[in-house]
mmCIF file of C-alpha atoms in Angstrom:
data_model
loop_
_atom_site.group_PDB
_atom_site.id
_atom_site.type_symbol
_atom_site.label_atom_id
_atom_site.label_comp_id
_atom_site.label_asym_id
_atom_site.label_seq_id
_atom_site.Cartn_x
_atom_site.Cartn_y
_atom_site.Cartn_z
ATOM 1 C CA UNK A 1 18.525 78.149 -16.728
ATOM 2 C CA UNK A 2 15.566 75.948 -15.971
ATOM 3 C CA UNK A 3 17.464 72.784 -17.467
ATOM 4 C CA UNK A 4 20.994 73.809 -14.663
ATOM 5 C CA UNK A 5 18.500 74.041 -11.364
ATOM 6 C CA UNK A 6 17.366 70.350 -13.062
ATOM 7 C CA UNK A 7 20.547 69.309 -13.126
ATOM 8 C CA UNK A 8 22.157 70.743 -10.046
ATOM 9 C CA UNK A 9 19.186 69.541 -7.881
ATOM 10 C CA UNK A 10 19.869 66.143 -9.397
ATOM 11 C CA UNK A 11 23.110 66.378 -8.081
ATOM 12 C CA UNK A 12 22.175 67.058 -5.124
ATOM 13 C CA UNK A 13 19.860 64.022 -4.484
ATOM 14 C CA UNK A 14 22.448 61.730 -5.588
ATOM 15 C CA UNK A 15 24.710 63.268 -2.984
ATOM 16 C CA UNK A 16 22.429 62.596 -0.295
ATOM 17 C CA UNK A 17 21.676 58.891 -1.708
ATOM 18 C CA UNK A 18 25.807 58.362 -1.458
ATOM 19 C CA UNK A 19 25.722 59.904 1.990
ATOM 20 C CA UNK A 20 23.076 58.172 3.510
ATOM 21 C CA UNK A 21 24.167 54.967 2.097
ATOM 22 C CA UNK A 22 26.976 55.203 4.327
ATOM 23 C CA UNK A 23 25.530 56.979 7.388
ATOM 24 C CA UNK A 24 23.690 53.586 7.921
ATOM 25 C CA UNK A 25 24.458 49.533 7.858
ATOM 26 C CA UNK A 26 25.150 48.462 4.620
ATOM 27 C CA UNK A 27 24.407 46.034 4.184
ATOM 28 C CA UNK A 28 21.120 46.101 6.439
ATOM 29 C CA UNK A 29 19.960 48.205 4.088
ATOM 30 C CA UNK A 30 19.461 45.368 1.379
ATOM 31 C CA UNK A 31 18.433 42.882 3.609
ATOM 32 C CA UNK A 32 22.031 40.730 2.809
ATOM 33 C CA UNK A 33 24.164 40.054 6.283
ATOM 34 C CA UNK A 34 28.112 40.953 6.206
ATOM 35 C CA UNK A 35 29.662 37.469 5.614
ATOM 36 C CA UNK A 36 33.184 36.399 7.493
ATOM 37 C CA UNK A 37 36.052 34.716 7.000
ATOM 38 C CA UNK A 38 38.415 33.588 9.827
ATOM 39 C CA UNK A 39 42.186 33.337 8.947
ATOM 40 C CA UNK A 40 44.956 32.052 11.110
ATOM 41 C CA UNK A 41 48.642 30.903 10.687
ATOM 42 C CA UNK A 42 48.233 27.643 12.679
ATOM 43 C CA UNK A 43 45.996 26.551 16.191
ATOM 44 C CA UNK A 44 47.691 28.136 19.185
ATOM 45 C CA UNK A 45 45.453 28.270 22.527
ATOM 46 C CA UNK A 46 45.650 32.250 22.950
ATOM 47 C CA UNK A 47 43.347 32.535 19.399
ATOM 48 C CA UNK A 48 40.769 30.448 21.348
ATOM 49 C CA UNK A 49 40.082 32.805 23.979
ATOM 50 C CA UNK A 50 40.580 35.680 21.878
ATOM 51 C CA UNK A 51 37.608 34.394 19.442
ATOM 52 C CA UNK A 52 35.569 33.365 22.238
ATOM 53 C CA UNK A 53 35.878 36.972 23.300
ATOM 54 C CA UNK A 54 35.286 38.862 20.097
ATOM 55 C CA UNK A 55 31.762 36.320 19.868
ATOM 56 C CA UNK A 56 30.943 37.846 23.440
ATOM 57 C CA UNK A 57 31.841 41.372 22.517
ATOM 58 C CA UNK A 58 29.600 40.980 19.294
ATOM 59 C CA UNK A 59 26.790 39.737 21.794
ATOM 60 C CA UNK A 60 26.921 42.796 23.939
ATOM 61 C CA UNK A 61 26.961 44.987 20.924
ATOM 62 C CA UNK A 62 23.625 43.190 20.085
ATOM 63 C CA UNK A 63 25.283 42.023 17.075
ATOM 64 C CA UNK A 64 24.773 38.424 17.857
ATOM 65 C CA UNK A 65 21.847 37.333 19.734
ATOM 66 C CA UNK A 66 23.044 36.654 23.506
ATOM 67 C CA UNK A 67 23.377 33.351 24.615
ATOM 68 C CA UNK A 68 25.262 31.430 26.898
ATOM 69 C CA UNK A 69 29.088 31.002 25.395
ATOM 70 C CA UNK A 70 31.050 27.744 26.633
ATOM 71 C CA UNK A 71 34.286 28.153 28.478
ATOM 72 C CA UNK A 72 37.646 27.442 26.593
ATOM 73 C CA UNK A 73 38.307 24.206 27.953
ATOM 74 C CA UNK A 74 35.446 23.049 26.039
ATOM 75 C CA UNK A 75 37.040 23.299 22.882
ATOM 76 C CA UNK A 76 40.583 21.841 21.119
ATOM 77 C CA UNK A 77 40.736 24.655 18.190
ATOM 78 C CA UNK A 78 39.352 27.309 16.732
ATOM 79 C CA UNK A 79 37.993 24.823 14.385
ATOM 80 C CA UNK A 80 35.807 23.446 16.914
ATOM 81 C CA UNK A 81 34.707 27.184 18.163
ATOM 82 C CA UNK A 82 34.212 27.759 14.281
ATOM 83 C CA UNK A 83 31.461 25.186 14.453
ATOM 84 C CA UNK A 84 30.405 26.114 17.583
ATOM 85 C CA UNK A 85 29.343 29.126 16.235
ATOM 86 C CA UNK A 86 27.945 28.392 12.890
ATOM 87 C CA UNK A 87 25.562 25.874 15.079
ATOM 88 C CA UNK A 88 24.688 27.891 17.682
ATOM 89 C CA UNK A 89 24.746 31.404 17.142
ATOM 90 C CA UNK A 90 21.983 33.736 15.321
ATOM 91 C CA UNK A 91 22.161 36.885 13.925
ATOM 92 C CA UNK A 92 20.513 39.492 11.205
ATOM 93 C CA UNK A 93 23.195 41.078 10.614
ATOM 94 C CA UNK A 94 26.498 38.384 10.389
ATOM 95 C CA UNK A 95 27.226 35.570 9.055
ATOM 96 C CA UNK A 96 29.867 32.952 9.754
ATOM 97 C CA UNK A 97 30.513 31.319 6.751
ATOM 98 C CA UNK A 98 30.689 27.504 6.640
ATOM 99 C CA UNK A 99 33.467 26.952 4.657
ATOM 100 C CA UNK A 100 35.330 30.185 5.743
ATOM 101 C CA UNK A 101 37.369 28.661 8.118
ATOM 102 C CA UNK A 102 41.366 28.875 7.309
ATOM 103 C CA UNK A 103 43.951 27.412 9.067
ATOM 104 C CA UNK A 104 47.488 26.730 7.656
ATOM 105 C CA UNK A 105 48.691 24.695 10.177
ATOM 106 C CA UNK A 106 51.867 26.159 10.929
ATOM 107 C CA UNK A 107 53.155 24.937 7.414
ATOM 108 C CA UNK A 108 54.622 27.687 5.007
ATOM 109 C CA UNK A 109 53.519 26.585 1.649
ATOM 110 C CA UNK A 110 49.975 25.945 3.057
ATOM 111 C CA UNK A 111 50.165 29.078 4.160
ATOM 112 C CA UNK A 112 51.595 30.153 0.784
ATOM 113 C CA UNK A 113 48.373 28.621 -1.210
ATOM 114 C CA UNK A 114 46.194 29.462 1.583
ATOM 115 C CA UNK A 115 46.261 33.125 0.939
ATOM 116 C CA UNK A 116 45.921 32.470 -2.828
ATOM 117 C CA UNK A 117 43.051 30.756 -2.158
ATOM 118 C CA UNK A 118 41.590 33.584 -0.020
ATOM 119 C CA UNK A 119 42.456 36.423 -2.398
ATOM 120 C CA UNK A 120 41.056 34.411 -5.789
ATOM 121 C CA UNK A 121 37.480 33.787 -4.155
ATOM 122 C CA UNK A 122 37.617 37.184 -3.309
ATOM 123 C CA UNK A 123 37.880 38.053 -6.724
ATOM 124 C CA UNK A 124 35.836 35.492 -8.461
ATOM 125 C CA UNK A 125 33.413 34.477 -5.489
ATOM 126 C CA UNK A 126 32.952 38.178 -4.558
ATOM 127 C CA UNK A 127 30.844 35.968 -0.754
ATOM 128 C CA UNK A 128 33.192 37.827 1.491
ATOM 129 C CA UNK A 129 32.917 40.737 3.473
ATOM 130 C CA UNK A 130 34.942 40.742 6.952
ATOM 131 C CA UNK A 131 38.196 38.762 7.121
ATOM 132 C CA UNK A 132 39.064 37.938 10.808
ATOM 133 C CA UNK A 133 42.983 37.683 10.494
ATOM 134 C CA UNK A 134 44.270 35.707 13.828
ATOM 135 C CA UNK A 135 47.556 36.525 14.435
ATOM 136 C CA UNK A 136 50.940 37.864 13.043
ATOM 137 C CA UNK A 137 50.630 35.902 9.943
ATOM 138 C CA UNK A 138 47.429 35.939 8.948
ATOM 139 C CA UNK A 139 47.642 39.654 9.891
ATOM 140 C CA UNK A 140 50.891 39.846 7.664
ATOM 141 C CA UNK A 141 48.978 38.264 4.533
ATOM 142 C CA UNK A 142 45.939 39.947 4.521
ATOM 143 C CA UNK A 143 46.899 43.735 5.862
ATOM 144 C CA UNK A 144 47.823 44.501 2.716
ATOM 145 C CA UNK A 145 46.417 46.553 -1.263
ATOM 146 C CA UNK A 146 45.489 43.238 -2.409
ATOM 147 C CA UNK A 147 41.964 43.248 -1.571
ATOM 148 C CA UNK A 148 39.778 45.859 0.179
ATOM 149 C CA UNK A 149 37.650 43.541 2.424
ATOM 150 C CA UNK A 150 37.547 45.162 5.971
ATOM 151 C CA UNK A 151 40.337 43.096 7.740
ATOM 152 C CA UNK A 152 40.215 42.988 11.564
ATOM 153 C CA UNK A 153 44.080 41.436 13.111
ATOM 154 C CA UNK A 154 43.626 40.232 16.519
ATOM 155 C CA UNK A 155 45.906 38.316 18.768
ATOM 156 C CA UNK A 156 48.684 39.777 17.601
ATOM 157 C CA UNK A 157 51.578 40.758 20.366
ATOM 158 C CA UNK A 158 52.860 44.215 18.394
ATOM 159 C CA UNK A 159 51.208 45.052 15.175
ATOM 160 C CA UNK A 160 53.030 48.395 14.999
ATOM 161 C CA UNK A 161 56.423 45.911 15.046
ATOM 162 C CA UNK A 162 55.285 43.375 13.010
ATOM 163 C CA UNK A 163 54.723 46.030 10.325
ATOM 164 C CA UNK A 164 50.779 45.233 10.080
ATOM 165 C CA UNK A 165 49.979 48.343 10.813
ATOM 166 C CA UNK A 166 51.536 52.051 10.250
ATOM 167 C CA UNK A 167 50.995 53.419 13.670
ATOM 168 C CA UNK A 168 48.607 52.570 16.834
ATOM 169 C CA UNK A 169 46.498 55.537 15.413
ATOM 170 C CA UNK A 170 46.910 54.629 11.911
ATOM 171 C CA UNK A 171 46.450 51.411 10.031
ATOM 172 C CA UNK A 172 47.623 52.831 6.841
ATOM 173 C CA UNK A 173 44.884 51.103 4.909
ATOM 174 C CA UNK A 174 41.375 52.085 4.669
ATOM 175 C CA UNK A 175 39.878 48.104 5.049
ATOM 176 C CA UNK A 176 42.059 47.406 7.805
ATOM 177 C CA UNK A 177 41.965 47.209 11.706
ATOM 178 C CA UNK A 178 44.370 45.764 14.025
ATOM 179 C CA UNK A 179 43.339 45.512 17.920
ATOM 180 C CA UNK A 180 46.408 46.738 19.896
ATOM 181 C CA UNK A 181 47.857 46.954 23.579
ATOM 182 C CA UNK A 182 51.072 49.189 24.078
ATOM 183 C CA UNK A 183 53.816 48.663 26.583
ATOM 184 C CA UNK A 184 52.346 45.831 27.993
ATOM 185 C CA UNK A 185 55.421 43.395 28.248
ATOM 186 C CA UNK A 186 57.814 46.146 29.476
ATOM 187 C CA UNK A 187 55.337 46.483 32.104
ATOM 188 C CA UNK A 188 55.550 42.416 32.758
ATOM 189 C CA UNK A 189 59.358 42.242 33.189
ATOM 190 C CA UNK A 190 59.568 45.815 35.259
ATOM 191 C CA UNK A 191 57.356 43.571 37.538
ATOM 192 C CA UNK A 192 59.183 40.441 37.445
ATOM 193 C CA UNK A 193 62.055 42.106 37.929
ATOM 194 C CA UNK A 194 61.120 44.203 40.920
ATOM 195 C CA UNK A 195 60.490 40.637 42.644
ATOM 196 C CA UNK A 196 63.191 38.872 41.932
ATOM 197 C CA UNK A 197 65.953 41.277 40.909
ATOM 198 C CA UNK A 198 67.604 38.507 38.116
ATOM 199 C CA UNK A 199 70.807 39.271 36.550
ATOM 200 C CA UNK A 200 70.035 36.645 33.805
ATOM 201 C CA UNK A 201 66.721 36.366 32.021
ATOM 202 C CA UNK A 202 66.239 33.362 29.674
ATOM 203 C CA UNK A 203 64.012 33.375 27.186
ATOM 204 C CA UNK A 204 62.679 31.143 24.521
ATOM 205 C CA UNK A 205 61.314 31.454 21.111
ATOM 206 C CA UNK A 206 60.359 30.197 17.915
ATOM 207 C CA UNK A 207 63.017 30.417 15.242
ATOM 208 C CA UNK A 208 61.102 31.208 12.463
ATOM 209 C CA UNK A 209 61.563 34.750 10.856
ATOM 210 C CA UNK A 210 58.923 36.898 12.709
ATOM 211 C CA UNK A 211 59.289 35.366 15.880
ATOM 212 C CA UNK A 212 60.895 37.850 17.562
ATOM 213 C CA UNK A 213 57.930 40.241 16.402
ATOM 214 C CA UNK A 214 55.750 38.020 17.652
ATOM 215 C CA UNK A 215 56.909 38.084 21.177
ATOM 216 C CA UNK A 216 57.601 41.968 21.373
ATOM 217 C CA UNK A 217 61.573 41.472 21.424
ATOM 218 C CA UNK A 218 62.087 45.675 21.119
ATOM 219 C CA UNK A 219 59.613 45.954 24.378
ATOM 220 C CA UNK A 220 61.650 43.012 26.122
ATOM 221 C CA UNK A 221 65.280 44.472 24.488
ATOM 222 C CA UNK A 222 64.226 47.895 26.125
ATOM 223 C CA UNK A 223 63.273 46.583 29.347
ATOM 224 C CA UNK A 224 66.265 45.012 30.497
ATOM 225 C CA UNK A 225 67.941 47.909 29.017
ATOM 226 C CA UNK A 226 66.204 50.298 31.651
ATOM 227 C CA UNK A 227 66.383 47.583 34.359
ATOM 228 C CA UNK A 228 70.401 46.433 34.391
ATOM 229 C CA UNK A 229 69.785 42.352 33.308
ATOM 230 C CA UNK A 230 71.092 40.387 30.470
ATOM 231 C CA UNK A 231 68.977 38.300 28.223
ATOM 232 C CA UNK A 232 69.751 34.614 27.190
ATOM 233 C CA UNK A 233 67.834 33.815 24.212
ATOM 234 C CA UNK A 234 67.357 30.290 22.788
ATOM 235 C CA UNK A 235 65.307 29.491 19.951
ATOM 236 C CA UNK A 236 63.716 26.023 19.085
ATOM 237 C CA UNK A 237 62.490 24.775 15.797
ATOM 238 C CA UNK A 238 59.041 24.946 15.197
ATOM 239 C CA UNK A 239 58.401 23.659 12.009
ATOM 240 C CA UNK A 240 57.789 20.259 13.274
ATOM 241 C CA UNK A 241 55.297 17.982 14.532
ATOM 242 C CA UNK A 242 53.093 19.346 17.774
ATOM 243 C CA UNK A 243 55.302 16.536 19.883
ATOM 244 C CA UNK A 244 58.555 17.602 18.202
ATOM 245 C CA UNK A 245 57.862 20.931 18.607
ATOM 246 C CA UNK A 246 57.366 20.551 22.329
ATOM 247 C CA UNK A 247 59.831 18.531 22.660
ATOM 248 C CA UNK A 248 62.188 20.783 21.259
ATOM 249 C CA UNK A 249 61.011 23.731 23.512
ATOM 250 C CA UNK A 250 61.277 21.566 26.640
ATOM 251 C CA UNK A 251 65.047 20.933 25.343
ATOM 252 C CA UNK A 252 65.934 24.961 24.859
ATOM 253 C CA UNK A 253 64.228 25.111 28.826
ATOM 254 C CA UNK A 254 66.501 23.254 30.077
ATOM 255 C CA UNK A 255 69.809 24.931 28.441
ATOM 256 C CA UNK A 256 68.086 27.999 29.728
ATOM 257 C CA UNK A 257 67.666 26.749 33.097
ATOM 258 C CA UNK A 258 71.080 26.094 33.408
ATOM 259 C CA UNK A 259 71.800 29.598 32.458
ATOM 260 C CA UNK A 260 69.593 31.805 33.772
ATOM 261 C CA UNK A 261 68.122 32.558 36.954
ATOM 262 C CA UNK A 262 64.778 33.416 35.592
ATOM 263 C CA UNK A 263 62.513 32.475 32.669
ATOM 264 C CA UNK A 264 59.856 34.529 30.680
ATOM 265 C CA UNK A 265 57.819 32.375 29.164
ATOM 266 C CA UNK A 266 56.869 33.955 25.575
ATOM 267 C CA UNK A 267 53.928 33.180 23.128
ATOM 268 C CA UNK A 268 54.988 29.958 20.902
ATOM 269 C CA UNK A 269 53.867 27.122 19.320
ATOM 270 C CA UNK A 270 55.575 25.040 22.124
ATOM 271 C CA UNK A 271 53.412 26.390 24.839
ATOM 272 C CA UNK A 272 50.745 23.903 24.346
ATOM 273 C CA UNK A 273 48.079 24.293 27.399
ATOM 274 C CA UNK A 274 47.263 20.007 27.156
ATOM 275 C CA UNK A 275 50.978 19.747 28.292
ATOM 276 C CA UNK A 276 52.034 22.497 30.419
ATOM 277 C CA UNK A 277 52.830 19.664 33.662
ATOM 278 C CA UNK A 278 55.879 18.283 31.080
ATOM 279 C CA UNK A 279 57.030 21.479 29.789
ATOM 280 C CA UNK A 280 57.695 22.973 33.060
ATOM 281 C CA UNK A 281 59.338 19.815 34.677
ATOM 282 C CA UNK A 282 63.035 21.094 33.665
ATOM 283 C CA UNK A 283 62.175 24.640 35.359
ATOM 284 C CA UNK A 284 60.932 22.897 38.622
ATOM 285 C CA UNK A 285 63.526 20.962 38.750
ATOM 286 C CA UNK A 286 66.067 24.008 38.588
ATOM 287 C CA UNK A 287 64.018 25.671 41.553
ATOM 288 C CA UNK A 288 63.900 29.331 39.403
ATOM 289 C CA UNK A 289 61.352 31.479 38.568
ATOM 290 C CA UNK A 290 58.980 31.620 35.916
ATOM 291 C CA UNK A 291 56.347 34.657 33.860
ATOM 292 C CA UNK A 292 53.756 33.856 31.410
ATOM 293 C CA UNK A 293 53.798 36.501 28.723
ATOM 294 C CA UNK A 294 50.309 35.116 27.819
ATOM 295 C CA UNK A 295 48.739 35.894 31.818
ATOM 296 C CA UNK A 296 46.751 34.156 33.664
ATOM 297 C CA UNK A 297 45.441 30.962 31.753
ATOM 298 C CA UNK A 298 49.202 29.925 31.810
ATOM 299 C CA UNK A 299 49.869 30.837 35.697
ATOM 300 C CA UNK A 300 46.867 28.704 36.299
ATOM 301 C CA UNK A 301 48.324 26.101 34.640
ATOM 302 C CA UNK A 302 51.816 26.318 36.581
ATOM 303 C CA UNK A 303 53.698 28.913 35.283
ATOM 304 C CA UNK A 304 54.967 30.789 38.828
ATOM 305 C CA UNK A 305 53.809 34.245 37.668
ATOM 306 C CA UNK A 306 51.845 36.829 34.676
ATOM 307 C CA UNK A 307 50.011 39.725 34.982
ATOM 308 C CA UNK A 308 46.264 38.558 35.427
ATOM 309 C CA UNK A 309 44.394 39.482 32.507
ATOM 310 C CA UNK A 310 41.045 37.759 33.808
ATOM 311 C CA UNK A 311 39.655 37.243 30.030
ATOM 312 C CA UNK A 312 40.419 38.989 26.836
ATOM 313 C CA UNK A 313 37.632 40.589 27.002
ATOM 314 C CA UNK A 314 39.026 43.994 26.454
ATOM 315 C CA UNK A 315 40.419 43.086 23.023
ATOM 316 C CA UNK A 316 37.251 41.195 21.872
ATOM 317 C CA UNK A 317 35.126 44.107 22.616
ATOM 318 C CA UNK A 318 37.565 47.063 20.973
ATOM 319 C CA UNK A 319 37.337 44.684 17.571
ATOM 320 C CA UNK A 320 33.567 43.976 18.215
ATOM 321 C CA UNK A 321 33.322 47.908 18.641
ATOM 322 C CA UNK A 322 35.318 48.468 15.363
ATOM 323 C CA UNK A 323 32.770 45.564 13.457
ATOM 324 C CA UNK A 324 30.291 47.459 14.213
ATOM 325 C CA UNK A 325 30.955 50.715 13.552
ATOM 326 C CA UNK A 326 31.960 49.069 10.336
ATOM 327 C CA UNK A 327 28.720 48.238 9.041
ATOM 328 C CA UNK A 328 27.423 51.586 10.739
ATOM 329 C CA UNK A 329 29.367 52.994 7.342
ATOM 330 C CA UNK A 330 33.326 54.291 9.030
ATOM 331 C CA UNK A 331 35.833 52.865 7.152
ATOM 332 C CA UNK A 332 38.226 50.487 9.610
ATOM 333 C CA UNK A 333 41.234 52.230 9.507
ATOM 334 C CA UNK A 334 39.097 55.143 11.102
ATOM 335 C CA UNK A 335 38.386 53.033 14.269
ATOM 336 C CA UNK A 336 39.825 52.733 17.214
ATOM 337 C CA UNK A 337 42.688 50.282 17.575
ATOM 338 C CA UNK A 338 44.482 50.781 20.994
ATOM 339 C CA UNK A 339 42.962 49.223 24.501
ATOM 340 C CA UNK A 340 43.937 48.367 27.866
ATOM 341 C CA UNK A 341 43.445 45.391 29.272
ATOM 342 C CA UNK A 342 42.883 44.828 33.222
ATOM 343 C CA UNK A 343 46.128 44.336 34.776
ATOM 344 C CA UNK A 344 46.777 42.813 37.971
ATOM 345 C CA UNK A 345 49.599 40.520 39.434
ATOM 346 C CA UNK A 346 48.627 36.821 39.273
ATOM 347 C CA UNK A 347 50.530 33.812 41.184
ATOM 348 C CA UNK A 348 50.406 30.061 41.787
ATOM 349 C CA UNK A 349 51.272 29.237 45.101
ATOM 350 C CA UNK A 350 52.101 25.608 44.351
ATOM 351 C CA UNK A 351 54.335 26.275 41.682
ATOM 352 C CA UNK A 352 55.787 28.271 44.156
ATOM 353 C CA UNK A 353 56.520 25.642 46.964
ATOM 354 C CA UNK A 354 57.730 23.305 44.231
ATOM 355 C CA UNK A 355 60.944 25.617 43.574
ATOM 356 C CA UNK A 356 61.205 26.993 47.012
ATOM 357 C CA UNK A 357 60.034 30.313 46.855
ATOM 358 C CA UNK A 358 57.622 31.819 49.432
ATOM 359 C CA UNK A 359 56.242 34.980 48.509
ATOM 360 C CA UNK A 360 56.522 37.958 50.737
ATOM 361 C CA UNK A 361 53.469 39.018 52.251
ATOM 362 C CA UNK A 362 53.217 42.638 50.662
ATOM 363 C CA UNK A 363 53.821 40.746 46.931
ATOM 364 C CA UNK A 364 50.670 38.552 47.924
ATOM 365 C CA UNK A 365 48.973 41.645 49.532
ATOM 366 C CA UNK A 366 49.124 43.009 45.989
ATOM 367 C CA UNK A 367 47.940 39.975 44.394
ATOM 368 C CA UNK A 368 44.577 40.061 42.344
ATOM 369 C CA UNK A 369 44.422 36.016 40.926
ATOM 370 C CA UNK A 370 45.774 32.795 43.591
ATOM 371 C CA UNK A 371 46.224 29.714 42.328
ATOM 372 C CA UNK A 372 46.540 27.162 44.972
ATOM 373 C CA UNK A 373 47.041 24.073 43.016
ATOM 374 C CA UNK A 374 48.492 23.634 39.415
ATOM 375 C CA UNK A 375 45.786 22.520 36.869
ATOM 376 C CA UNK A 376 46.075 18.757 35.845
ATOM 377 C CA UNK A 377 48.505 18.404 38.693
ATOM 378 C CA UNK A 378 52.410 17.673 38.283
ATOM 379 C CA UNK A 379 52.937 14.815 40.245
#
């Protein structure tokens, strides 16, 4: 009898040794800090602020120490923030791994090897703990059974669509988080569409296989379903050169411009922020207007319209949040994914005069961001 109470109070401590274990930082608790990765598909401007953010969001959760974090001009790719961060940051509990930066450069059999890569030093390397998955394909490749490192997708326009994740409630996997904003691109064209009241609505794209996941095409499809307007689509390659794919983009603007009698600008690889003045020369010259799917960076930069997201602040601190509560000992998929972001009509006023367009007082009563002049000016 003596020899069961032994064994049963045994038991019992090695419960509460399992439990604990979990019930606090884990690896605080051996002195060792949680070790990331960062993954993207190729350098695309939203990432830039969206890392920036998650580094502030991890500040204000006092999991960084706080320090002064440079704007996003400063910096040409997440590459350079990479750095940035190794160099400047400090923190007992994370680490940003030197060599864990990943970037396949928009090229499918990098991308290929690149997540072999990834998935054998997780196996044989065993120096990984968080993998920061940027995007719909690094979210693709590395939401998945094939490893059990806590995965966190960001920057990603419709995880639910993109089949990342199972619901917005439910990742579906135990390791893995993905940051996610609902019906926020119906909302965009409800408001574009109020304004202008377009019959046609061109809109360009990537043409590679999830593009259309990428830019939300079932939240688009349904809006001008509810709102009586027909959609022009027109994909451009993007398997190209950064010039070529530009190029190609400013090419598909100008069928469109011919066709429509609006454009929604979507996320793609031919929206590139050093070059916004060139891209949007065919739509100027068509006098129509124009919405950033992005917000307000773009708008600022000369697209006519977004809704003003000031920062992406709201996503960087729901994925700093779920980091956190990480190493607190929940599992990921038991986290929080779904956030609003600040919304808020945004508008540049010279972009504007250039196609002949002057805004109604009540639309600029119920403005929140004015731009006055178009950032490195079109001339």
């Amino acid at each position: 009898m003596r020899n069961i109470i032994y064994i049963i109070s045994f038991c019992i401590i090695l419960l509460n040794i399992t439990f604990n274990a979990h019930a606090i930082p884990l690896k605080h608790s051996t002195q060792s800090k949680w070790r990331i990765i960062y993954v993207e598909g190729g350098n695309y401007e939203e990432y830039h602020s969206t890392l920036l953010s998650l580094i502030k969001g991890l500040m204000q959760l006092d999991l960084i120490k706080n320090i002064p974090i440079p704007s996003n001009d400063t910096f040409t790719s997440t590459q350079e923030i990479w750095d940035w961060i190794i160099k400047n940051t400090e923190s007992n509990i994370l680490e940003f791994i030197p060599n864990g930066y990943y970037s396949a450069n928009w090229n499918a059999n990098k991308r290929i090897t690149q997540k072999q890569d990834i998935l054998e030093r997780i196996q044989k390397q065993n120096d990984i703990d968080i993998i920061l998955a940027f995007g719909t394909f690094a979210g693709t490749d590395f939401a998945t059974n094939e490893h059990t490192i806590p995965t966190f997708v960001m920057a990603v326009t419709d995880s639910v669509e993109a089949n990342i994740i199972k619901s917005v409630n439910d990742s579906g996997l135990n390791h893995v988080h993905a940051s996610i904003e609902t019906g926020r691109y119906e909302r965009q064209l409800t408001t574009f569409y109020d304004i202008f009241k377009f019959k046609k609505l061109g809109i360009p794209y990537d043409n590679n296989m999830e593009s259309k996941i990428t830019i939300a095409y079932k939240q688009l499809e349904n809006a001008s379903q509810k709102l009586g307007f027909e959609i022009e689509l027109c994909n451009f390659d993007s398997l190209d050169t950064q010039d070529n794919v530009r190029k190609n983009l400013i090419t598909c603007l100008k069928d469109l411009s011919n066709k429509s009698d609006a454009i929604y600008l979507t996320i793609n690889s031919g929206m590139q922020w050093n070059k916004m003045t060139e891209i949007l020369q065919p739509i100027i010259s068509a006098g129509i207007p124009t919405f950033s799917q992005l917000g307000v960076k773009e708008t600022e930069l000369g697209v006519l319209m977004s809704l003003s997201q000031p920062s992406f602040d709201s996503e960087g601190v729901n994925t700093a949040t779920a980091i956190k509560e990480t190493i607190q000992g929940k599992l990921p998929r038991e986290c929080k994914q779904e956030y609003s972001g600040p919304l808020g009509l945004a508008i540049n006023l010279k972009m504007a005069m250039l196609i002949g367009w002057n805004p109604p007082f009540e639309i600029l009563a119920a403005v929140d961001n004015i731009y006055h002049n178009i950032k490195n000016e079109i001339k």
